[in-house]
Every structure is written in C-alpha cells, then in structure tokens.
Amino acid sequence: AQLSAPAAVETDYIVKATTFQAQEVARLDQLKAATIVEMAVVAKGLSEVQILMSIPGIGEKTALCLLAELGDVRRFHSANAINAYVGIDLIQYQSENYNAEQHIRKRGNAYARKIMYRAIINIVSAARYRPTRISAAYKRKKQSSQFNRTKKIAVAAMSQLNRLIRHLILNNEPYDKTAFCPEP
C-alpha cells in the first residue's frame, strides 16, 4: 500500500511518471481529434463520405477512417478483392484426411479490419432504430448459433458491408432503406 500511487508523495518517480503518461494520452487525444477535423476538411468534396454516412450506424469519423484506409473503392475489381485487402478472406487447410476449420488470413490492412469491425458493431447497435440487412443477418446468425462466435459472425457481416459499400460507391447512390431493408 505504501508503494501505490495514492500513497506516494508528489515528488516520487511513480507520481511523475503517471502524470507524464496522463498528459501524453491527453495530447494524443487532441492530436487525433485535430486529424479527424483535417480529414473532414480534405474530404468535404468527396461524395463517398456522404454515401457511407447514409448507412445507419456509420458516422463521419468512421466514414473518413474507412475511406482513408481503403482508398478509392473503385480500384477493386470485386468485393472479394476488398475482403483480401482488409484481410478477412477465408483460408482452409487440408491435408489428406484432415480438414481444418476455415479462418481469415489476417494478411491485409489491420487498421481497416479494426475500423470495419467497429462499424459492424455500430450498425448492429443502430439496428434498434434503423435496421439494415447486415444487422438482420448478424442477429439471425447470432440467434441460430449454438456457440458464442461473435467475431466470426462479425467477419461475415464485414464481408456483407464490403459488398454494400462497393455497390453504393460504384453506383454513386446513398443507402436506401427501402431497397435494403430486412424482410419482416
């Protein structure tokens, strides 16, 4: 108890180190916020930002970060190419009589993969007020699964999101709830 930070004197090393780390976190948080503002100014003329923001659950920050990591979505020849770029394409190992379970490669852009995972969580959270096919498929798989495989279900939803993003950007149209709403 005597060595813990609350019991330490202001001049102790642990207090100085903790204070420095807290100040560094605050500085980095401010830098991150300023970077997002700069990204919004640069991307103001891009129609892709508005298209992505039309998807329920995707806000400005997520849309900007997705576009920053993916780049021009039109350069991908298919949604599977986006999956490979992000690193969520499936791989299966087989050897004679042995078949391993499928898993993702994780060779792609780790930041884009993390942003897409967070986007799926946001889409599922927003589904309470504005449901989408992605959130409906996520919930359907979650309910039918005997095991708690949330990440695997999220990866499948990420693949659906890639297809949706590619379709919307290639056709230059915003998300239309009536066209993509889940079946009752």
PDB file of N, CA and C in Angstrom, residues 55-113:
ATOM      1  N   ILE A  55     -25.385   5.063 -44.492  1.00  0.00           N
ATOM      2  CA  ILE A  55     -25.608   3.732 -43.918  1.00  0.00           C
ATOM      3  C   ILE A  55     -25.835   3.908 -42.417  1.00  0.00           C
ATOM      4  N   PRO A  56     -26.951   3.395 -41.892  1.00  0.00           N
ATOM      5  CA  PRO A  56     -27.224   3.544 -40.454  1.00  0.00           C
ATOM      6  C   PRO A  56     -26.111   2.927 -39.606  1.00  0.00           C
ATOM      7  N   GLY A  57     -25.586   3.693 -38.676  1.00  0.00           N
ATOM      8  CA  GLY A  57     -24.532   3.208 -37.790  1.00  0.00           C
ATOM      9  C   GLY A  57     -23.145   3.692 -38.174  1.00  0.00           C
ATOM     10  N   ILE A  58     -23.005   4.280 -39.350  1.00  0.00           N
ATOM     11  CA  ILE A  58     -21.705   4.801 -39.781  1.00  0.00           C
ATOM     12  C   ILE A  58     -21.764   6.317 -39.723  1.00  0.00           C
ATOM     13  N   GLY A  59     -20.910   6.884 -38.877  1.00  0.00           N
ATOM     14  CA  GLY A  59     -20.845   8.328 -38.725  1.00  0.00           C
ATOM     15  C   GLY A  59     -19.701   8.908 -39.536  1.00  0.00           C
ATOM     16  N   GLU A  60     -19.479  10.192 -39.349  1.00  0.00           N
ATOM     17  CA  GLU A  60     -18.456  10.889 -40.126  1.00  0.00           C
ATOM     18  C   GLU A  60     -17.061  10.339 -39.851  1.00  0.00           C
ATOM     19  N   LYS A  61     -16.747  10.126 -38.595  1.00  0.00           N
ATOM     20  CA  LYS A  61     -15.413   9.641 -38.234  1.00  0.00           C
ATOM     21  C   LYS A  61     -15.153   8.261 -38.834  1.00  0.00           C
ATOM     22  N   THR A  62     -16.124   7.367 -38.736  1.00  0.00           N
ATOM     23  CA  THR A  62     -15.961   6.017 -39.289  1.00  0.00           C
ATOM     24  C   THR A  62     -15.834   6.078 -40.800  1.00  0.00           C
ATOM     25  N   ALA A  63     -16.673   6.893 -41.443  1.00  0.00           N
ATOM     26  CA  ALA A  63     -16.621   7.015 -42.903  1.00  0.00           C
ATOM     27  C   ALA A  63     -15.268   7.551 -43.363  1.00  0.00           C
ATOM     28  N   LEU A  64     -14.769   8.574 -42.675  1.00  0.00           N
ATOM     29  CA  LEU A  64     -13.474   9.150 -43.037  1.00  0.00           C
ATOM     30  C   LEU A  64     -12.344   8.144 -42.847  1.00  0.00           C
ATOM     31  N   CYS A  65     -12.375   7.437 -41.731  1.00  0.00           N
ATOM     32  CA  CYS A  65     -11.319   6.460 -41.459  1.00  0.00           C
ATOM     33  C   CYS A  65     -11.370   5.298 -42.453  1.00  0.00           C
ATOM     34  N   LEU A  66     -12.568   4.847 -42.795  1.00  0.00           N
ATOM     35  CA  LEU A  66     -12.704   3.778 -43.789  1.00  0.00           C
ATOM     36  C   LEU A  66     -12.144   4.204 -45.138  1.00  0.00           C
ATOM     37  N   LEU A  67     -12.510   5.401 -45.578  1.00  0.00           N
ATOM     38  CA  LEU A  67     -12.006   5.887 -46.860  1.00  0.00           C
ATOM     39  C   LEU A  67     -10.499   6.108 -46.829  1.00  0.00           C
ATOM     40  N   ALA A  68      -9.992   6.557 -45.687  1.00  0.00           N
ATOM     41  CA  ALA A  68      -8.551   6.769 -45.570  1.00  0.00           C
ATOM     42  C   ALA A  68      -7.794   5.443 -45.684  1.00  0.00           C
ATOM     43  N   GLU A  69      -8.331   4.397 -45.114  1.00  0.00           N
ATOM     44  CA  GLU A  69      -7.648   3.098 -45.149  1.00  0.00           C
ATOM     45  C   GLU A  69      -7.888   2.334 -46.444  1.00  0.00           C
ATOM     46  N   LEU A  70      -9.110   2.404 -46.981  1.00  0.00           N
ATOM     47  CA  LEU A  70      -9.418   1.659 -48.205  1.00  0.00           C
ATOM     48  C   LEU A  70      -8.958   2.388 -49.462  1.00  0.00           C
ATOM     49  N   GLY A  71      -8.931   3.707 -49.410  1.00  0.00           N
ATOM     50  CA  GLY A  71      -8.603   4.469 -50.608  1.00  0.00           C
ATOM     51  C   GLY A  71      -9.804   4.498 -51.542  1.00  0.00           C
ATOM     52  N   ASP A  72      -9.543   4.548 -52.842  1.00  0.00           N
ATOM     53  CA  ASP A  72     -10.621   4.567 -53.824  1.00  0.00           C
ATOM     54  C   ASP A  72     -11.165   3.149 -53.986  1.00  0.00           C
ATOM     55  N   VAL A  73     -12.399   2.952 -53.609  1.00  0.00           N
ATOM     56  CA  VAL A  73     -13.018   1.626 -53.653  1.00  0.00           C
ATOM     57  C   VAL A  73     -13.190   1.161 -55.095  1.00  0.00           C
ATOM     58  N   ARG A  74     -13.243   2.084 -56.027  1.00  0.00           N
ATOM     59  CA  ARG A  74     -13.423   1.725 -57.441  1.00  0.00           C
ATOM     60  C   ARG A  74     -12.238   0.939 -58.002  1.00  0.00           C
ATOM     61  N   ARG A  75     -11.092   1.005 -57.358  1.00  0.00           N
ATOM     62  CA  ARG A  75      -9.911   0.296 -57.861  1.00  0.00           C
ATOM     63  C   ARG A  75      -9.983  -1.209 -57.633  1.00  0.00           C
ATOM     64  N   PHE A  76     -10.877  -1.669 -56.765  1.00  0.00           N
ATOM     65  CA  PHE A  76     -11.034  -3.094 -56.505  1.00  0.00           C
ATOM     66  C   PHE A  76     -11.974  -3.693 -57.545  1.00  0.00           C
ATOM     67  N   HIS A  77     -11.580  -4.816 -58.129  1.00  0.00           N
ATOM     68  CA  HIS A  77     -12.396  -5.429 -59.182  1.00  0.00           C
ATOM     69  C   HIS A  77     -13.609  -6.162 -58.633  1.00  0.00           C
ATOM     70  N   SER A  78     -13.613  -6.462 -57.330  1.00  0.00           N
ATOM     71  CA  SER A  78     -14.770  -7.119 -56.718  1.00  0.00           C
ATOM     72  C   SER A  78     -14.759  -6.879 -55.212  1.00  0.00           C
ATOM     73  N   ALA A  79     -15.853  -7.257 -54.574  1.00  0.00           N
ATOM     74  CA  ALA A  79     -15.915  -7.140 -53.115  1.00  0.00           C
ATOM     75  C   ALA A  79     -14.955  -8.138 -52.465  1.00  0.00           C
ATOM     76  N   ASN A  80     -14.706  -9.266 -53.127  1.00  0.00           N
ATOM     77  CA  ASN A  80     -13.740 -10.232 -52.593  1.00  0.00           C
ATOM     78  C   ASN A  80     -12.329  -9.651 -52.577  1.00  0.00           C
ATOM     79  N   ALA A  81     -12.024  -8.769 -53.517  1.00  0.00           N
ATOM     80  CA  ALA A  81     -10.719  -8.101 -53.524  1.00  0.00           C
ATOM     81  C   ALA A  81     -10.599  -7.163 -52.325  1.00  0.00           C
ATOM     82  N   ILE A  82     -11.711  -6.525 -51.970  1.00  0.00           N
ATOM     83  CA  ILE A  82     -11.703  -5.674 -50.767  1.00  0.00           C
ATOM     84  C   ILE A  82     -11.507  -6.550 -49.533  1.00  0.00           C
ATOM     85  N   ASN A  83     -12.184  -7.700 -49.504  1.00  0.00           N
ATOM     86  CA  ASN A  83     -12.003  -8.629 -48.383  1.00  0.00           C
ATOM     87  C   ASN A  83     -10.546  -9.038 -48.247  1.00  0.00           C
ATOM     88  N   ALA A  84      -9.891  -9.332 -49.362  1.00  0.00           N
ATOM     89  CA  ALA A  84      -8.482  -9.723 -49.327  1.00  0.00           C
ATOM     90  C   ALA A  84      -7.613  -8.559 -48.858  1.00  0.00           C
ATOM     91  N   TYR A  85      -7.922  -7.344 -49.316  1.00  0.00           N
ATOM     92  CA  TYR A  85      -7.150  -6.173 -48.917  1.00  0.00           C
ATOM     93  C   TYR A  85      -7.262  -5.926 -47.415  1.00  0.00           C
ATOM     94  N   VAL A  86      -8.465  -6.131 -46.889  1.00  0.00           N
ATOM     95  CA  VAL A  86      -8.701  -5.926 -45.462  1.00  0.00           C
ATOM     96  C   VAL A  86      -8.155  -7.100 -44.647  1.00  0.00           C
ATOM     97  N   GLY A  87      -8.107  -8.274 -45.260  1.00  0.00           N
ATOM     98  CA  GLY A  87      -7.568  -9.453 -44.567  1.00  0.00           C
ATOM     99  C   GLY A  87      -8.636 -10.350 -43.978  1.00  0.00           C
ATOM    100  N   ILE A  88      -9.850 -10.296 -44.517  1.00  0.00           N
ATOM    101  CA  ILE A  88     -10.917 -11.156 -43.999  1.00  0.00           C
ATOM    102  C   ILE A  88     -11.310 -12.236 -45.003  1.00  0.00           C
ATOM    103  N   ASP A  89     -10.433 -12.492 -45.983  1.00  0.00           N
ATOM    104  CA  ASP A  89     -10.703 -13.587 -46.910  1.00  0.00           C
ATOM    105  C   ASP A  89     -10.404 -14.908 -46.201  1.00  0.00           C
ATOM    106  N   LEU A  90     -11.201 -15.910 -46.489  1.00  0.00           N
ATOM    107  CA  LEU A  90     -11.098 -17.180 -45.776  1.00  0.00           C
ATOM    108  C   LEU A  90     -10.013 -18.063 -46.372  1.00  0.00           C
ATOM    109  N   ILE A  91      -9.389 -18.825 -45.511  1.00  0.00           N
ATOM    110  CA  ILE A  91      -8.390 -19.805 -45.922  1.00  0.00           C
ATOM    111  C   ILE A  91      -8.750 -21.120 -45.244  1.00  0.00           C
ATOM    112  N   GLN A  92      -8.517 -22.196 -45.968  1.00  0.00           N
ATOM    113  CA  GLN A  92      -8.819 -23.512 -45.411  1.00  0.00           C
ATOM    114  C   GLN A  92      -7.597 -24.399 -45.581  1.00  0.00           C
ATOM    115  N   TYR A  93      -7.239 -25.087 -44.538  1.00  0.00           N
ATOM    116  CA  TYR A  93      -6.096 -26.001 -44.574  1.00  0.00           C
ATOM    117  C   TYR A  93      -6.614 -27.425 -44.677  1.00  0.00           C
ATOM    118  N   GLN A  94      -6.103 -28.155 -45.669  1.00  0.00           N
ATOM    119  CA  GLN A  94      -6.473 -29.555 -45.844  1.00  0.00           C
ATOM    120  C   GLN A  94      -5.202 -30.378 -46.016  1.00  0.00           C
ATOM    121  N   SER A  95      -5.213 -31.545 -45.420  1.00  0.00           N
ATOM    122  CA  SER A  95      -4.116 -32.474 -45.572  1.00  0.00           C
ATOM    123  C   SER A  95      -4.670 -33.894 -45.484  1.00  0.00           C
ATOM    124  N   GLU A  96      -4.670 -34.586 -46.587  1.00  0.00           N
ATOM    125  CA  GLU A  96      -5.191 -35.945 -46.706  1.00  0.00           C
ATOM    126  C   GLU A  96      -6.575 -36.065 -46.067  1.00  0.00           C
ATOM    127  N   ASN A  97      -6.661 -36.626 -44.882  1.00  0.00           N
ATOM    128  CA  ASN A  97      -7.963 -36.822 -44.230  1.00  0.00           C
ATOM    129  C   ASN A  97      -8.317 -35.701 -43.254  1.00  0.00           C
ATOM    130  N   TYR A  98      -7.426 -34.745 -43.103  1.00  0.00           N
ATOM    131  CA  TYR A  98      -7.638 -33.679 -42.128  1.00  0.00           C
ATOM    132  C   TYR A  98      -8.158 -32.423 -42.813  1.00  0.00           C
ATOM    133  N   ASN A  99      -9.247 -31.878 -42.307  1.00  0.00           N
ATOM    134  CA  ASN A  99      -9.787 -30.596 -42.767  1.00  0.00           C
ATOM    135  C   ASN A  99      -9.867 -29.656 -41.579  1.00  0.00           C
ATOM    136  N   ALA A 100      -9.081 -28.619 -41.611  1.00  0.00           N
ATOM    137  CA  ALA A 100      -9.118 -27.641 -40.527  1.00  0.00           C
ATOM    138  C   ALA A 100     -10.289 -26.687 -40.746  1.00  0.00           C
ATOM    139  N   GLU A 101     -10.716 -26.057 -39.672  1.00  0.00           N
ATOM    140  CA  GLU A 101     -11.803 -25.085 -39.757  1.00  0.00           C
ATOM    141  C   GLU A 101     -11.319 -23.852 -40.518  1.00  0.00           C
ATOM    142  N   GLN A 102     -12.216 -23.252 -41.293  1.00  0.00           N
ATOM    143  CA  GLN A 102     -11.855 -22.052 -42.037  1.00  0.00           C
ATOM    144  C   GLN A 102     -11.608 -20.895 -41.078  1.00  0.00           C
ATOM    145  N   HIS A 103     -10.649 -20.064 -41.437  1.00  0.00           N
ATOM    146  CA  HIS A 103     -10.359 -18.864 -40.665  1.00  0.00           C
ATOM    147  C   HIS A 103      -9.874 -17.778 -41.617  1.00  0.00           C
ATOM    148  N   ILE A 104      -9.820 -16.544 -41.141  1.00  0.00           N
ATOM    149  CA  ILE A 104      -9.397 -15.445 -42.004  1.00  0.00           C
ATOM    150  C   ILE A 104      -7.875 -15.387 -42.071  1.00  0.00           C
ATOM    151  N   ARG A 105      -7.365 -14.812 -43.161  1.00  0.00           N
ATOM    152  CA  ARG A 105      -5.914 -14.744 -43.367  1.00  0.00           C
ATOM    153  C   ARG A 105      -5.224 -13.747 -42.447  1.00  0.00           C
ATOM    154  N   LYS A 106      -5.831 -12.610 -42.215  1.00  0.00           N
ATOM    155  CA  LYS A 106      -5.250 -11.516 -41.426  1.00  0.00           C
ATOM    156  C   LYS A 106      -3.983 -10.959 -42.066  1.00  0.00           C
ATOM    157  N   ARG A 107      -3.835 -11.089 -43.377  1.00  0.00           N
ATOM    158  CA  ARG A 107      -2.660 -10.548 -44.052  1.00  0.00           C
ATOM    159  C   ARG A 107      -2.879  -9.139 -44.571  1.00  0.00           C
ATOM    160  N   GLY A 108      -4.079  -8.665 -44.482  1.00  0.00           N
ATOM    161  CA  GLY A 108      -4.409  -7.368 -45.064  1.00  0.00           C
ATOM    162  C   GLY A 108      -4.158  -6.214 -44.118  1.00  0.00           C
ATOM    163  N   ASN A 109      -4.852  -5.147 -44.374  1.00  0.00           N
ATOM    164  CA  ASN A 109      -4.727  -3.905 -43.627  1.00  0.00           C
ATOM    165  C   ASN A 109      -5.418  -4.059 -42.265  1.00  0.00           C
ATOM    166  N   ALA A 110      -4.622  -4.137 -41.220  1.00  0.00           N
ATOM    167  CA  ALA A 110      -5.163  -4.373 -39.872  1.00  0.00           C
ATOM    168  C   ALA A 110      -6.024  -3.198 -39.403  1.00  0.00           C
ATOM    169  N   TYR A 111      -5.631  -1.977 -39.746  1.00  0.00           N
ATOM    170  CA  TYR A 111      -6.423  -0.814 -39.334  1.00  0.00           C
ATOM    171  C   TYR A 111      -7.799  -0.830 -39.993  1.00  0.00           C
ATOM    172  N   ALA A 112      -7.832  -1.134 -41.281  1.00  0.00           N
ATOM    173  CA  ALA A 112      -9.113  -1.202 -41.983  1.00  0.00           C
ATOM    174  C   ALA A 112      -9.989  -2.300 -41.385  1.00  0.00           C
ATOM    175  N   ARG A 113      -9.371  -3.406 -41.017  1.00  0.00           N
ATOM    176  CA  ARG A 113     -10.115  -4.523 -40.408  1.00  0.00           C
ATOM    177  C   ARG A 113     -10.724  -4.087 -39.071  1.00  0.00           C
TER     178      ARG A 113
END
